[in-house]
XYZ file of C-alpha atoms in Angstrom:
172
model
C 0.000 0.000 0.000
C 1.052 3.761 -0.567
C 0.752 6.767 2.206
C 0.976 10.054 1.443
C 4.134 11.580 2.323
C 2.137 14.191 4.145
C -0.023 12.117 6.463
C 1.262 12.137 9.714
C -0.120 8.771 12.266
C 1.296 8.355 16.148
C 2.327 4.806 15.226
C 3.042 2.369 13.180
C -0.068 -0.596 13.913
C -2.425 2.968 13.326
C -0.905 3.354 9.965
C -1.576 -0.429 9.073
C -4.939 -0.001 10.507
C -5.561 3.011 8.589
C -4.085 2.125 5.616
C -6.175 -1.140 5.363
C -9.473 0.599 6.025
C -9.232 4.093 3.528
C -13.115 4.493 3.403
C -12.366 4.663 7.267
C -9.670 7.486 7.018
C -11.960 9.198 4.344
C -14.395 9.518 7.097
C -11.990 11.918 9.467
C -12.774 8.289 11.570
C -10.296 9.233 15.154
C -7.082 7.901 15.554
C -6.719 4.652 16.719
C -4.064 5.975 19.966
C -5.129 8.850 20.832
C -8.190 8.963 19.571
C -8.034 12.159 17.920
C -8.840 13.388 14.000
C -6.601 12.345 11.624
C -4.174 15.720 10.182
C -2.195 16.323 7.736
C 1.534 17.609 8.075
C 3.904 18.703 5.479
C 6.456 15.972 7.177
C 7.012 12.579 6.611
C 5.313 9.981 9.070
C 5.853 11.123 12.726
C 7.653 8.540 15.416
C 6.737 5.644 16.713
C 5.199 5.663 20.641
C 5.765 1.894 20.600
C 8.173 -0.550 19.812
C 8.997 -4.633 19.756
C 12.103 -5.170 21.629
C 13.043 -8.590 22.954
C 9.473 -10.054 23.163
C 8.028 -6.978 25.015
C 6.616 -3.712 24.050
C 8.296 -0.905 25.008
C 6.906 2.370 25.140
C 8.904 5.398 24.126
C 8.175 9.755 24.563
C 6.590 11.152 21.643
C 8.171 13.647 19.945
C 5.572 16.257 21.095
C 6.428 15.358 25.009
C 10.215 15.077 24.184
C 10.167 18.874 22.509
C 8.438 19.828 25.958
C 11.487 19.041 27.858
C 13.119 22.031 29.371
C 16.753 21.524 29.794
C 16.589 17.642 30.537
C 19.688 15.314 31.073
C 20.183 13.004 28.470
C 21.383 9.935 29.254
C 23.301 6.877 26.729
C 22.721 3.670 28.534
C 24.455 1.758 25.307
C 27.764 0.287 26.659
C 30.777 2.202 25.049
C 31.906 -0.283 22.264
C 28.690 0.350 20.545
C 28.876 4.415 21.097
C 32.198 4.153 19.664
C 31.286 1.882 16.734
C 31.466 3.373 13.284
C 28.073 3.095 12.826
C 26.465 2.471 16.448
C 23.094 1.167 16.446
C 20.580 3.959 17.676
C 22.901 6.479 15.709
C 26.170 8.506 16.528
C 26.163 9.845 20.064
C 24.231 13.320 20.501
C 26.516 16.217 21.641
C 24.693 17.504 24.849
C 24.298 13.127 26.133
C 26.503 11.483 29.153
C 27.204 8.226 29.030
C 26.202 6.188 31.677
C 26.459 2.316 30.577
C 23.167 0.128 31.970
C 24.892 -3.244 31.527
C 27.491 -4.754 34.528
C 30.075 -6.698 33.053
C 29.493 -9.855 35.119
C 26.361 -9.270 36.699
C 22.886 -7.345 37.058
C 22.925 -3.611 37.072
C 20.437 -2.410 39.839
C 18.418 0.936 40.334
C 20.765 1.805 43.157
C 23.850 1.042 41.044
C 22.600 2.376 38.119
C 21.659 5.569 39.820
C 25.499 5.260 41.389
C 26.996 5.117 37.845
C 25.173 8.470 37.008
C 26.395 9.996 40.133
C 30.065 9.143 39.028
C 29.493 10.400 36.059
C 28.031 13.865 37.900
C 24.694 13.643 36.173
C 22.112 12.498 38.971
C 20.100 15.472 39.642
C 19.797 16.632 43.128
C 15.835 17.458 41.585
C 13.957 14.539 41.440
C 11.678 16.978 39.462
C 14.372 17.446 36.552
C 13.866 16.198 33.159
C 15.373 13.307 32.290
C 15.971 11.285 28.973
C 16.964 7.925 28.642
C 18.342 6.205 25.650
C 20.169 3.135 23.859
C 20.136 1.717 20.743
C 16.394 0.743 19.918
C 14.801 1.518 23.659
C 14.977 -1.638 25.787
C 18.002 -0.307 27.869
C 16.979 3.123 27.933
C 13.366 1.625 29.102
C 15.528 -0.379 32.455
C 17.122 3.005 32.943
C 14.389 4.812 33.223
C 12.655 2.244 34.940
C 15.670 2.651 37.344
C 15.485 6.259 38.060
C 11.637 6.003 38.573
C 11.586 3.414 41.267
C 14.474 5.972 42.935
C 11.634 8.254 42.814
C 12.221 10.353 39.980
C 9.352 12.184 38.598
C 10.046 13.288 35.028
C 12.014 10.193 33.177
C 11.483 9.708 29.470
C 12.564 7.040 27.246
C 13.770 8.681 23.918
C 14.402 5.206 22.558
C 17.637 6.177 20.239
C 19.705 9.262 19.863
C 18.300 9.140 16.113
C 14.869 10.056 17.716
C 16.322 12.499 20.392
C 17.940 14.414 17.544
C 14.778 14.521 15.346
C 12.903 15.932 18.032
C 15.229 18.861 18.044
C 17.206 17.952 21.742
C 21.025 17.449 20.968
């Protein structure tokens, strides 16, 4: 099937939906997710809210609620071979991230050592208020990071999924 370039869905099973039933998009029917009208944007599909990873869905920040941020930390949970690689999966590392690795090298990273890590790497904030945005390569270890930080009682953890989505929603 063909999309317009300039229709814009939340995600991708709305699009198959969609796409399956046109009499049903002809009729301004609501979206499946959010159940609001279809529009039109003069931009190319907008980002997935939900991914596939390892047999689980994770759920990732939209780019609407990532653009809302106001000067949020950014964190790289991918371990640093992969940030290094020549072409790291997620995409090259964004400019204004810290990397903080999620994975232990012989064991099971925990919230408390997790939340550790980020203090040696002096980007815990003191606010449990602040904006914060995990990330990996594809989500899942951005989604135990932020997982993490929420059971330490943070308030305002996102999952940006990959830095390729973090940049197109303008934060690098």
């Amino acid at each position: 099937f063909f999309l317009k370039k300039s229709m814009a869905f939340t995600c991708i099973p709305c699009v198959l939906i969609l796409a399956a039933s046109a009499a049903a998009a002809r009729s301004g029917r609501a979206h499946a997710c959010l159940a609001r009208p279809i529009t039109t944007r003069s931009r190319p599909l907008a980002m997935p809210h939900a991914v596939e990873r390892h047999g689980q869905t994770i759920y990732l920040a939209t780019e609407e609620e990532l653009q809302a941020l106001v000067s949020p930390v950014i964190v790289d949970a991918r371990d640093p071979e992969v940030i290094a690689a020549e072409a790291p999966d997620g995409g090259f590392k964004l400019a204004s991230s810290i990397a903080v690795q999620w994975n232990t090298p012989g064991g099971e990273t925990t919230a408390e050592g997790f939340a550790a890590k980020m203090a040696a790497a002096k980007c815990l904030p003191a606010d449990k208020a602040q904006a914060i945005v995990t990330h990996c390569g594809g989500g899942g270890k951005g989604k135990k990071a932020m997982d993490a930080l929420t059971a330490l009682g943070y308030t305002n953890v996102h999952n940006g999924g990959n830095a390729d989505r973090i940049r197109g929603a303008g934060l690098e």
